[in-house]
Coordinates of C-alpha atoms in Angstrom, one line a residue:
M1 CA 22.9 12.4 12.6
K2 CA 25.3 12.7 9.7
K3 CA 22.5 13.5 7.4
V4 CA 21.3 16.3 9.7
L5 CA 24.8 17.7 10.1
A6 CA 25.2 17.7 6.3
L7 CA 22.0 19.6 5.9
V8 CA 23.0 22.2 8.5
L9 CA 26.4 22.7 6.8
A10 CA 24.6 23.1 3.5
L11 CA 22.2 25.6 4.9
M12 CA 25.1 27.6 6.5
M13 CA 26.9 27.8 3.2
L14 CA 23.7 29.1 1.6
F15 CA 23.2 31.6 4.4
S16 CA 26.7 32.9 4.2
V17 CA 26.0 34.0 0.7
A18 CA 22.4 35.3 1.3
S19 CA 22.8 37.1 4.6
V20 CA 24.2 40.4 3.3
A21 CA 23.2 44.0 3.5
T22 CA 22.0 45.7 0.4
A23 CA 21.4 49.4 -0.5
E24 CA 17.8 48.9 0.6
G25 CA 18.7 47.3 4.0
E26 CA 19.5 44.0 5.6
I27 CA 18.4 40.7 4.1
V28 CA 16.9 38.6 6.8
N29 CA 16.7 34.8 6.9
M30 CA 13.8 32.9 8.3
M31 CA 12.6 29.2 8.6
L32 CA 8.9 28.6 9.1
G33 CA 9.2 24.8 9.0
G34 CA 7.0 22.5 7.0
G35 CA 9.2 22.3 4.0
T36 CA 8.2 23.4 0.5
P37 CA 4.5 24.6 0.6
E38 CA 2.1 22.7 -1.8
T39 CA 1.6 26.0 -3.5
L40 CA 2.4 29.7 -3.3
D41 CA -0.7 30.7 -5.3
P42 CA -2.8 32.9 -3.0
G43 CA -5.9 31.5 -4.5
L44 CA -5.0 27.8 -4.1
N45 CA -3.0 27.8 -0.8
S46 CA -4.7 26.8 2.4
A47 CA -1.7 26.3 4.7
S48 CA -0.3 28.7 7.2
T49 CA 3.3 28.3 6.2
G50 CA 2.3 28.9 2.6
S51 CA 0.4 32.1 3.7
N52 CA 3.4 33.5 5.5
T53 CA 5.5 33.2 2.4
I54 CA 2.7 34.5 0.2
R55 CA 2.2 37.6 2.2
L56 CA 5.8 38.7 1.6
A57 CA 4.9 39.3 -2.1
H58 CA 1.2 40.0 -2.0
A59 CA -1.3 42.2 -0.2
G60 CA -5.0 42.7 0.0
L61 CA -7.5 45.6 0.3
M62 CA -7.0 45.3 4.1
G63 CA -3.8 44.5 5.9
T64 CA -1.8 45.2 9.1
Q65 CA -0.3 48.6 9.9
I66 CA 1.7 49.6 12.9
V67 CA 0.0 52.2 15.2
D68 CA 1.8 53.3 18.3
G69 CA 4.2 50.4 18.0
A70 CA 1.4 47.8 17.8
P71 CA -0.1 45.9 14.8
V72 CA -3.7 46.8 13.9
A73 CA -6.0 45.9 11.1
A74 CA -6.2 48.8 8.6
P75 CA -6.7 49.6 4.9
E76 CA -3.8 48.3 2.7
L77 CA -4.4 48.6 -1.0
A78 CA -7.6 50.4 -0.1
E79 CA -7.3 53.9 1.2
T80 CA -10.8 54.2 2.6
Y81 CA -14.0 52.1 2.7
T82 CA -17.6 52.7 3.5
I83 CA -20.3 50.2 4.5
S84 CA -24.0 50.6 3.7
E85 CA -26.5 50.8 6.5
D86 CA -27.9 47.3 5.8
G87 CA -24.3 45.9 5.8
L88 CA -24.6 44.5 2.3
V89 CA -22.6 46.9 0.2
Y90 CA -18.8 47.7 0.7
T91 CA -17.3 50.5 -1.3
F92 CA -13.5 50.5 -1.3
T93 CA -11.5 53.4 -2.7
L94 CA -8.0 52.4 -3.7
R95 CA -4.8 54.4 -3.1
E96 CA -3.5 56.5 -5.9
N97 CA -0.8 55.4 -8.3
L98 CA -0.8 51.7 -7.2
K99 CA 1.6 49.5 -9.2
W100 CA 2.3 45.8 -9.4
S101 CA 5.8 44.7 -8.4
D102 CA 6.8 44.6 -12.1
G103 CA 6.1 48.4 -12.3
S104 CA 2.9 48.2 -14.3
D105 CA -0.2 50.0 -13.2
F106 CA -2.7 48.4 -10.9
F107 CA -6.4 48.9 -11.3
A108 CA -9.6 48.1 -9.3
S109 CA -10.6 45.9 -12.2
D110 CA -7.6 43.7 -11.5
I111 CA -9.2 42.8 -8.2
V112 CA -12.4 41.8 -10.0
K113 CA -10.5 39.5 -12.3
S114 CA -8.5 38.0 -9.5
W115 CA -11.5 37.3 -7.3
N116 CA -13.5 35.7 -10.1
R117 CA -10.5 33.5 -10.8
T118 CA -10.4 32.2 -7.2
A119 CA -14.2 32.0 -6.9
D120 CA -14.5 29.9 -10.1
P121 CA -15.2 26.3 -9.1
A122 CA -13.0 25.2 -12.1
L123 CA -10.0 26.4 -10.2
G124 CA -10.7 24.0 -7.3
A125 CA -9.5 26.5 -4.6
D126 CA -9.8 25.1 -1.0
Y127 CA -11.1 28.5 0.1
G128 CA -13.3 29.1 -2.9
F129 CA -16.4 28.8 -0.8
L130 CA -15.4 32.0 1.0
Y131 CA -16.5 33.9 -2.0
D132 CA -20.1 32.7 -1.4
Y133 CA -20.4 35.6 0.9
I134 CA -20.5 37.8 -2.2
A135 CA -23.6 38.0 -4.4
R136 CA -23.5 36.6 -7.9
N137 CA -24.6 38.0 -11.2
E138 CA -26.8 36.1 -13.6
D139 CA -23.8 34.7 -15.4
G140 CA -22.3 33.4 -12.2
T141 CA -19.6 36.0 -11.8
L142 CA -19.2 38.0 -8.5
N143 CA -21.3 41.1 -8.0
V144 CA -18.2 43.2 -7.7
V145 CA -18.1 46.4 -9.8
A146 CA -14.9 48.3 -10.5
D147 CA -14.5 51.9 -11.7
D148 CA -10.9 52.3 -12.6
A149 CA -11.2 56.0 -13.2
A150 CA -12.7 56.6 -9.8
R151 CA -10.4 53.9 -8.2
T152 CA -13.4 52.3 -6.5
L153 CA -14.6 48.7 -6.0
V154 CA -18.2 48.1 -5.0
V155 CA -18.8 44.7 -3.4
T156 CA -22.4 43.4 -2.7
L157 CA -22.8 40.7 -0.2
V158 CA -25.6 38.0 0.1
N159 CA -26.0 38.7 3.8
P160 CA -24.4 41.0 6.3
C161 CA -20.9 39.7 7.3
A162 CA -19.3 41.2 10.4
Y163 CA -15.9 39.9 9.4
F164 CA -15.9 40.8 5.7
L165 CA -13.1 43.3 6.2
E166 CA -11.0 40.5 7.7
L167 CA -11.7 38.4 4.6
A168 CA -10.6 41.3 2.4
G169 CA -7.1 41.0 4.1
F170 CA -6.9 37.2 3.9
P171 CA -4.5 35.7 1.3
P172 CA -7.2 34.0 -0.9
F173 CA -8.5 37.6 -1.5
Y174 CA -5.1 38.9 -2.5
P175 CA -5.1 40.1 -6.1
V176 CA -2.8 38.3 -8.6
K177 CA -2.0 39.3 -12.2
V178 CA -4.4 36.8 -13.8
E179 CA -2.8 36.8 -17.2
L180 CA 0.4 35.4 -15.7
T181 CA -1.3 32.6 -13.7
D182 CA -2.3 29.0 -14.5
S183 CA -4.8 26.7 -12.9
E184 CA -2.2 24.5 -11.2
G185 CA -0.2 27.1 -9.4
A186 CA 3.1 26.4 -11.3
W187 CA 3.3 30.1 -12.1
A188 CA 3.9 30.9 -8.4
T189 CA 7.4 29.3 -8.5
D190 CA 8.5 31.5 -11.4
P191 CA 9.9 34.9 -10.2
A192 CA 9.1 36.4 -13.6
K193 CA 5.5 35.6 -13.2
Y194 CA 5.1 35.9 -9.4
V195 CA 4.0 39.5 -9.6
G196 CA 2.2 40.9 -6.6
M197 CA 1.3 44.0 -4.5
G198 CA 3.3 43.2 -1.4
P199 CA 6.3 44.7 0.3
F200 CA 8.7 42.3 -1.3
K201 CA 9.1 40.6 -4.7
M202 CA 10.4 37.1 -5.5
V203 CA 13.8 36.8 -7.1
E204 CA 14.4 33.1 -6.7
F205 CA 12.6 29.9 -5.9
K206 CA 14.2 26.5 -5.3
V207 CA 12.1 23.5 -4.2
D208 CA 13.1 22.2 -0.7
D209 CA 15.6 25.0 -0.6
V210 CA 14.6 28.7 -0.5
A211 CA 12.2 31.3 -1.7
S212 CA 14.1 34.6 -1.9
F213 CA 12.5 38.0 -1.9
V214 CA 13.9 41.6 -2.2
K215 CA 12.2 44.9 -1.3
N216 CA 9.5 45.9 -3.8
E217 CA 10.3 49.5 -4.8
Y218 CA 6.7 49.8 -6.2
Y219 CA 5.0 48.9 -2.9
W220 CA 2.6 51.6 -1.9
N221 CA 4.4 52.1 1.5
A222 CA 7.9 51.2 0.3
E223 CA 9.4 54.2 2.2
N224 CA 8.6 52.5 5.5
V225 CA 9.9 49.0 4.5
K226 CA 13.3 48.8 6.2
L227 CA 14.5 45.4 5.1
G228 CA 16.3 44.8 1.9
G229 CA 14.7 41.4 1.6
V230 CA 13.7 38.1 3.2
N231 CA 14.9 34.6 2.5
A232 CA 12.3 32.0 3.4
Y233 CA 14.2 28.7 3.7
L234 CA 12.0 25.7 3.0
A235 CA 13.4 23.3 5.6
E236 CA 11.3 20.7 7.4
D237 CA 13.9 19.1 9.8
S238 CA 13.4 20.6 13.2
I239 CA 17.0 19.7 14.3
A240 CA 18.5 21.5 11.3
I241 CA 16.2 24.5 11.8
L242 CA 17.3 24.9 15.4
A243 CA 20.9 24.3 14.6
A244 CA 20.8 27.1 11.9
Y245 CA 19.3 29.5 14.4
E246 CA 21.9 28.7 17.1
A247 CA 24.6 29.1 14.5
G248 CA 23.3 32.6 13.9
E249 CA 22.4 31.9 10.3
V250 CA 18.7 32.6 10.7
S251 CA 16.9 35.3 12.6
F252 CA 13.5 33.7 13.0
I253 CA 12.2 30.1 13.3
E254 CA 8.9 28.5 14.2
S255 CA 9.7 24.8 14.3
M256 CA 11.6 23.2 17.3
D257 CA 11.5 20.2 19.6
P258 CA 9.5 20.9 22.8
A259 CA 12.2 19.0 24.7
E260 CA 14.6 21.9 24.0
F261 CA 12.4 24.6 25.5
D262 CA 14.0 24.6 28.9
R263 CA 17.5 24.7 27.5
L264 CA 16.6 27.4 25.0
N265 CA 15.1 29.6 27.7
A266 CA 18.2 29.3 29.8
T267 CA 20.7 29.8 26.9
Y268 CA 18.9 32.5 25.0
P269 CA 16.8 34.5 27.5
G270 CA 13.9 36.3 25.9
E271 CA 14.4 34.8 22.4
L272 CA 11.9 31.9 22.8
V273 CA 8.4 33.3 22.7
M274 CA 5.3 31.4 23.4
G275 CA 3.0 33.5 21.3
E276 CA -0.8 33.5 21.6
Q277 CA -2.5 31.6 18.9
L278 CA -6.2 31.1 18.2
G279 CA -6.2 27.5 17.0
T280 CA -6.9 23.8 17.7
Y281 CA -4.6 20.8 17.1
Y282 CA -6.6 17.7 16.4
I283 CA -6.8 14.2 14.9
L284 CA -9.0 13.6 12.0
F285 CA -10.5 10.3 10.8
N286 CA -11.8 9.5 7.2
V287 CA -15.4 8.5 7.6
H288 CA -15.1 6.1 4.7
K289 CA -12.6 3.9 6.7
D290 CA -14.5 0.8 8.0
L291 CA -13.6 0.1 11.6
S292 CA -15.8 -3.0 11.9
P293 CA -14.3 -6.0 13.8
E294 CA -13.9 -9.2 11.8
G295 CA -17.1 -11.1 11.5
K296 CA -19.3 -8.1 12.4
T297 CA -20.6 -5.2 10.5
L298 CA -20.9 -1.9 12.3
T299 CA -23.4 0.7 11.1
V300 CA -22.0 4.1 10.1
Q301 CA -23.5 5.5 13.3
E302 CA -21.8 2.9 15.4
Q303 CA -18.5 3.7 13.7
S304 CA -19.0 7.3 14.8
K305 CA -19.0 6.0 18.3
V306 CA -15.8 4.1 17.7
R307 CA -14.1 7.2 16.4
Q308 CA -15.3 9.1 19.5
A309 CA -13.8 6.3 21.7
L310 CA -10.5 6.5 19.9
G311 CA -10.4 10.2 20.7
M312 CA -11.2 9.6 24.3
M313 CA -8.4 7.2 24.8
I314 CA -5.9 10.1 24.8
N315 CA -4.9 11.8 28.1
R316 CA -4.9 15.4 27.0
Q317 CA -3.4 16.7 30.2
D318 CA -0.4 14.4 30.0
E319 CA 0.0 15.4 26.3
V320 CA 0.4 19.1 27.1
D321 CA 2.4 18.5 30.3
Y322 CA 4.9 16.0 29.0
V323 CA 4.8 16.0 25.2
T324 CA 4.2 19.5 23.8
M325 CA 5.3 21.4 27.0
G326 CA 4.7 24.9 25.6
G327 CA 1.8 26.0 27.7
E328 CA -0.9 24.5 25.5
I329 CA -4.4 24.0 26.9
P330 CA -6.1 20.6 26.8
A331 CA -9.0 20.7 24.3
T332 CA -12.6 20.4 25.6
G333 CA -14.2 20.9 22.2
F334 CA -13.3 21.9 18.7
Y335 CA -13.5 25.7 19.2
P336 CA -10.4 27.0 20.9
V337 CA -10.4 29.3 23.9
K338 CA -10.9 33.0 23.2
L339 CA -12.8 32.3 20.0
A340 CA -15.8 34.7 19.6
D341 CA -19.3 34.0 18.2
G342 CA -20.7 37.5 17.9
L343 CA -22.2 37.4 21.4
N344 CA -19.5 35.8 23.5
A345 CA -15.8 36.8 23.5
D346 CA -14.8 33.2 24.5
V347 CA -17.2 30.4 23.5
R348 CA -15.4 27.9 25.7
A349 CA -16.4 29.9 28.8
A350 CA -19.9 30.7 27.5
E351 CA -23.2 29.1 28.5
G352 CA -24.8 26.8 26.1
Y353 CA -21.6 25.2 24.7
N354 CA -20.9 21.6 25.4
T355 CA -17.8 20.2 27.0
W356 CA -16.0 17.0 25.9
Y357 CA -13.1 15.0 27.5
A358 CA -14.1 16.0 31.0
G359 CA -12.4 13.0 32.4
T360 CA -9.1 13.4 30.4
A361 CA -6.9 13.7 33.5
S362 CA -8.9 12.0 36.3
Y363 CA -8.3 8.3 37.0
N364 CA -10.6 5.4 37.9
Q365 CA -9.9 3.1 40.8
S366 CA -7.4 1.0 38.8
E367 CA -5.2 4.1 38.5
V368 CA -4.4 2.9 35.0
Y369 CA -7.2 4.4 33.0
T370 CA -8.5 7.9 33.0
D371 CA -12.3 8.3 33.4
D372 CA -12.4 9.1 29.6
M373 CA -10.6 5.9 28.8
V374 CA -13.0 3.9 30.9
E375 CA -15.9 5.4 29.0
A376 CA -14.2 4.8 25.7
I377 CA -13.4 1.1 26.6
K378 CA -17.0 0.5 27.5
M379 CA -18.2 2.1 24.2
L380 CA -15.9 -0.3 22.3
Q381 CA -17.2 -3.3 24.3
E382 CA -20.8 -2.3 23.7
V383 CA -20.4 -2.2 19.9
G384 CA -19.0 -5.7 19.9
Y385 CA -15.2 -5.7 19.9
S386 CA -13.5 -8.7 21.4
Y387 CA -11.0 -8.2 24.3
T388 CA -9.0 -9.8 27.1
G389 CA -8.5 -8.5 30.6
S390 CA -10.7 -6.1 32.6
I391 CA -11.1 -2.5 33.5
E392 CA -10.7 -3.3 37.2
E393 CA -7.4 -5.1 36.7
G394 CA -6.2 -2.4 34.2
N395 CA -5.2 -4.8 31.5
I396 CA -7.8 -4.5 28.8
M397 CA -6.5 -5.5 25.3
F398 CA -8.8 -5.3 22.3
T399 CA -8.0 -8.1 19.8
D400 CA -10.0 -7.2 16.7
V401 CA -10.0 -3.4 16.2
P402 CA -8.8 -3.0 12.5
A403 CA -5.5 -1.3 12.1
F404 CA -5.5 2.0 10.3
E405 CA -3.0 4.3 8.7
F406 CA -2.1 7.4 10.8
S407 CA -0.3 10.0 8.7
F408 CA 1.6 13.1 9.7
N409 CA 4.1 15.6 8.4
Q410 CA 7.5 15.4 10.0
N411 CA 8.6 17.8 12.6
A412 CA 9.7 17.3 16.2
T413 CA 6.4 18.4 17.7
N414 CA 4.2 16.4 15.4
S415 CA 6.4 13.3 15.8
A416 CA 6.2 13.5 19.6
I417 CA 2.5 13.9 19.6
V418 CA 1.8 11.2 17.1
Q419 CA 4.0 8.7 18.9
Y420 CA 2.2 9.6 22.2
V421 CA -1.2 9.1 20.6
Q422 CA 0.0 5.8 19.1
E423 CA 1.1 4.6 22.5
C424 CA -2.2 5.5 24.1
W425 CA -4.0 3.3 21.5
N426 CA -1.4 0.5 21.7
S427 CA -1.9 0.3 25.4
V428 CA -5.4 -1.2 24.8
G429 CA -4.5 -3.2 21.7
I430 CA -5.4 -0.7 19.0
T431 CA -2.9 -0.4 16.1
A432 CA -2.2 2.8 14.2
I433 CA 0.3 2.4 11.4
I434 CA 2.4 5.5 11.3
N435 CA 3.0 7.0 7.9
T436 CA 5.3 10.0 7.7
E437 CA 4.8 12.4 4.7
A438 CA 6.2 15.6 3.5
W439 CA 3.7 18.4 4.1
A440 CA 3.1 19.1 0.5
T441 CA 2.5 15.4 -0.2
L442 CA 0.3 14.9 2.8
Q443 CA -1.9 17.9 1.7
I444 CA -2.5 16.3 -1.7
K445 CA -3.2 12.9 -0.1
L446 CA -5.7 14.5 2.4
G447 CA -7.3 16.6 -0.4
E448 CA -7.9 13.5 -2.5
G449 CA -9.4 11.6 0.4
D450 CA -6.7 9.0 0.5
A451 CA -5.7 9.3 4.2
E452 CA -7.4 7.2 6.9
A453 CA -6.3 9.3 9.9
S454 CA -4.0 12.2 10.3
R455 CA -2.9 14.9 12.7
M456 CA -4.1 18.4 11.7
G457 CA -4.3 21.9 13.1
W458 CA -6.4 24.9 12.4
V459 CA -5.5 28.4 13.2
A460 CA -8.1 31.1 12.9
D461 CA -8.1 33.2 9.7
F462 CA -10.5 35.6 11.6
N463 CA -11.9 35.5 15.1
D464 CA -15.4 34.0 14.6
C465 CA -16.8 30.5 15.2
V466 CA -17.8 30.3 11.5
N467 CA -14.2 30.1 10.5
F468 CA -13.8 26.8 12.4
L469 CA -17.1 25.5 11.1
E470 CA -16.5 26.2 7.4
I471 CA -13.6 23.7 7.4
F472 CA -16.1 20.9 7.4
I473 CA -18.9 22.1 5.1
S474 CA -19.4 19.8 2.2
A475 CA -17.9 22.3 -0.3
S476 CA -14.7 22.9 1.7
G477 CA -11.4 21.7 0.3
N478 CA -10.2 21.4 3.9
N479 CA -12.9 18.9 4.8
Y480 CA -10.4 16.0 5.0
P481 CA -12.7 13.6 6.9
R482 CA -14.9 13.7 3.8
L483 CA -18.1 14.7 5.6
G484 CA -20.7 15.4 3.0
Q485 CA -18.2 14.3 0.3
D486 CA -17.6 11.2 -1.8
L487 CA -14.8 8.7 -1.6
G488 CA -12.3 10.7 -3.6
T489 CA -9.4 8.4 -4.4
Y490 CA -9.8 6.2 -1.3
T491 CA -10.1 2.5 -2.3
R492 CA -10.1 0.7 1.1
Y493 CA -13.8 1.3 1.8
T494 CA -16.5 -1.4 2.2
E495 CA -20.1 -1.6 1.1
T496 CA -21.1 -0.1 4.5
T497 CA -18.9 2.9 4.3
K498 CA -18.7 3.7 0.6
D499 CA -21.5 6.3 0.9
A500 CA -20.7 7.3 4.5
G501 CA -19.9 10.9 3.5
L502 CA -23.1 11.4 1.5
G503 CA -25.7 9.3 3.2
A504 CA -28.3 10.2 5.8
Y505 CA -26.1 9.3 8.8
W506 CA -25.5 12.6 10.5
G507 CA -27.1 15.1 12.8
L508 CA -27.7 14.5 16.5
E509 CA -30.3 11.9 15.7
G510 CA -28.2 10.2 13.0
N511 CA -30.8 10.5 10.3
Q512 CA -29.8 13.5 8.1
T513 CA -27.4 14.1 5.3
W514 CA -24.4 16.3 6.1
A515 CA -25.9 19.1 4.0
E516 CA -29.1 18.9 6.1
A517 CA -27.4 18.5 9.5
Y518 CA -24.4 20.8 9.2
D519 CA -24.2 22.8 6.0
A520 CA -27.7 24.2 6.6
V521 CA -26.8 25.3 10.1
V522 CA -23.6 27.0 9.0
D523 CA -25.6 28.8 6.3
Q524 CA -28.0 30.0 9.1
I525 CA -25.0 31.2 11.2
K526 CA -23.7 33.3 8.3
S527 CA -27.0 35.0 7.8
E528 CA -28.3 35.3 11.4
T529 CA -28.2 38.8 12.8
D530 CA -29.5 38.1 16.3
P531 CA -26.4 37.5 18.4
A532 CA -28.1 35.2 20.9
K533 CA -29.7 33.0 18.2
R534 CA -26.4 33.0 16.3
A535 CA -24.5 31.8 19.5
E536 CA -27.1 29.0 19.9
L537 CA -26.5 27.9 16.3
C538 CA -22.7 27.9 16.8
A539 CA -23.0 25.7 19.8
H540 CA -25.4 23.3 17.9
A541 CA -23.0 23.0 14.9
E542 CA -20.1 22.1 17.2
Q543 CA -22.3 19.3 18.8
V544 CA -23.1 17.9 15.3
L545 CA -19.4 17.9 14.3
M546 CA -18.2 16.3 17.5
A547 CA -21.0 13.6 17.3
T548 CA -19.4 12.3 14.1
G549 CA -16.1 11.4 15.9
A550 CA -14.4 12.5 12.7
V551 CA -12.3 15.0 14.6
A552 CA -10.7 14.5 18.0
P553 CA -9.3 17.9 19.3
L554 CA -6.2 17.4 21.5
H555 CA -5.1 20.9 22.6
Y556 CA -5.4 24.6 21.9
Y557 CA -2.3 26.1 20.3
V558 CA 0.3 28.4 21.5
N559 CA 2.9 29.5 18.9
P560 CA 6.5 28.9 20.0
Y561 CA 8.9 30.8 17.9
M562 CA 12.4 32.2 18.3
V563 CA 13.6 35.6 17.1
K564 CA 17.0 37.3 17.4
P565 CA 17.2 40.3 19.8
N566 CA 18.4 42.6 17.0
V567 CA 15.1 42.1 15.0
E568 CA 12.7 45.0 15.7
N569 CA 9.1 45.6 14.7
L570 CA 8.5 42.0 13.7
F571 CA 4.9 41.0 14.6
V572 CA 3.5 37.5 15.0
L573 CA -0.3 37.7 15.3
P574 CA -2.7 35.3 17.1
T575 CA -3.8 34.1 13.7
G576 CA -0.3 32.9 13.0
D577 CA 0.5 35.7 10.5
V578 CA 4.2 36.7 10.5
V579 CA 4.3 40.4 9.5
W580 CA 7.7 41.4 8.1
N581 CA 6.5 44.6 6.3
Y582 CA 8.0 47.0 8.8
A583 CA 10.7 44.9 10.6
S584 CA 14.3 46.1 10.8
I585 CA 17.6 44.9 12.1
K586 CA 19.4 47.0 14.7

């Protein structure tokens, strides 16, 4: 507690200096939670907290504008655009007299250079695969043609893509001044190099402290930016974050303990918002972890069943009722509610889509185990784990399920969920060794393949099923279970699991490589123009993913945040985007 108090006092001292009005307007303080992002390089980042800091200083061809008091997707750096009849060619015309935040002229060719940087496999961008929507020239560069004199950018796609305009407003497509960058993202912590096209510009960056931004006078719509700047404080401690908000030192927070919700609603009516969010919170398992009991070797396909059973051990209804307590919906598949597929506006309510965890809240006759837990226990018994007790007596304890490392990044919500999941497993003798990591450290560990299990969440970048499928294609940097991938730096594999990611173990029949079973289907979805056929493929791809047991969805997100009553025109979108461009202080 003393440590937390000291942190709060230190933050308050910082805020007392930073929270001042300037000639350009108020400086606002916010805390997104999650600590220091792994990177603020738009091309390298893949985390939502990083994106919400990045979008302060950067902008894309498309963005968010305010129309009749509501946020809408609209041209940003582009003034207009046209789409060819076949849906393959997008022609963007840029606004006149665009300038970088350092005052230098911005050209259409700057976008070409920036996009080719992120699309280059040598950069290793997690989202580099998104550029596969764009056709390539013979030399491997993107088929994107700039005419600086005409202020046009002509983009040719491989196949029609109904959400390409959304991609054009997504941070990995934000232009950066390539000559100032490097391949590691270190440039993005240097205010002198962190030059962008957004409403603000960086003036200070301190690790685990603050990223400070002031109004960018060269922003194309600067006359409508009311704030003088934004301080993004890089805190990770939920107690300190909430204390700073209650002390009046920050105007916006996104990380708080669910146990505080009732008190906060009573104390600060209207300030706690349960925002809509299109996302799924889930547990992931590294497919190279061998879960065989001592003295027995399980096949890779059998281990998929074990992972499925681990996921079924969790009572999702109790988790949202007593742990998260924010109005979340228990997950019945990986796709969240209200996700579209091009035919259906909500795939979870559509015909043809499977449902998992149907017995998550109903109990068997013992009144100890849910129906899902009973099925999971039987699955573990069938593959050969030893146990004591019985289902009927409600005292099953498995004695030889290998322990595994369960990693998570610290905040109050994650901590509560992980402890609950751990207790669910412990109740039947399964040991998960909790490992707490800073978010930036955990991202590196996951990216290198060195995590055995972890909590994770995915919030939609755009509203289409393919955005949730692309996480797990072989080329994705966000494919932390390592499906279709090699071991990475993981060393605790066995002869059985060392090629689990790359071998022919996948598909509904368990006899295909991941590229055959999954990547190929996702490619079909991207190119399919028949809405009904596309929906069928989306449903099939989710079945293939869930059959691996590599992901265990827990719930569908809401986005709890707090915002002071004097903050106007701040918009938090269902994609998790926090839009400060046109916010003001009363």
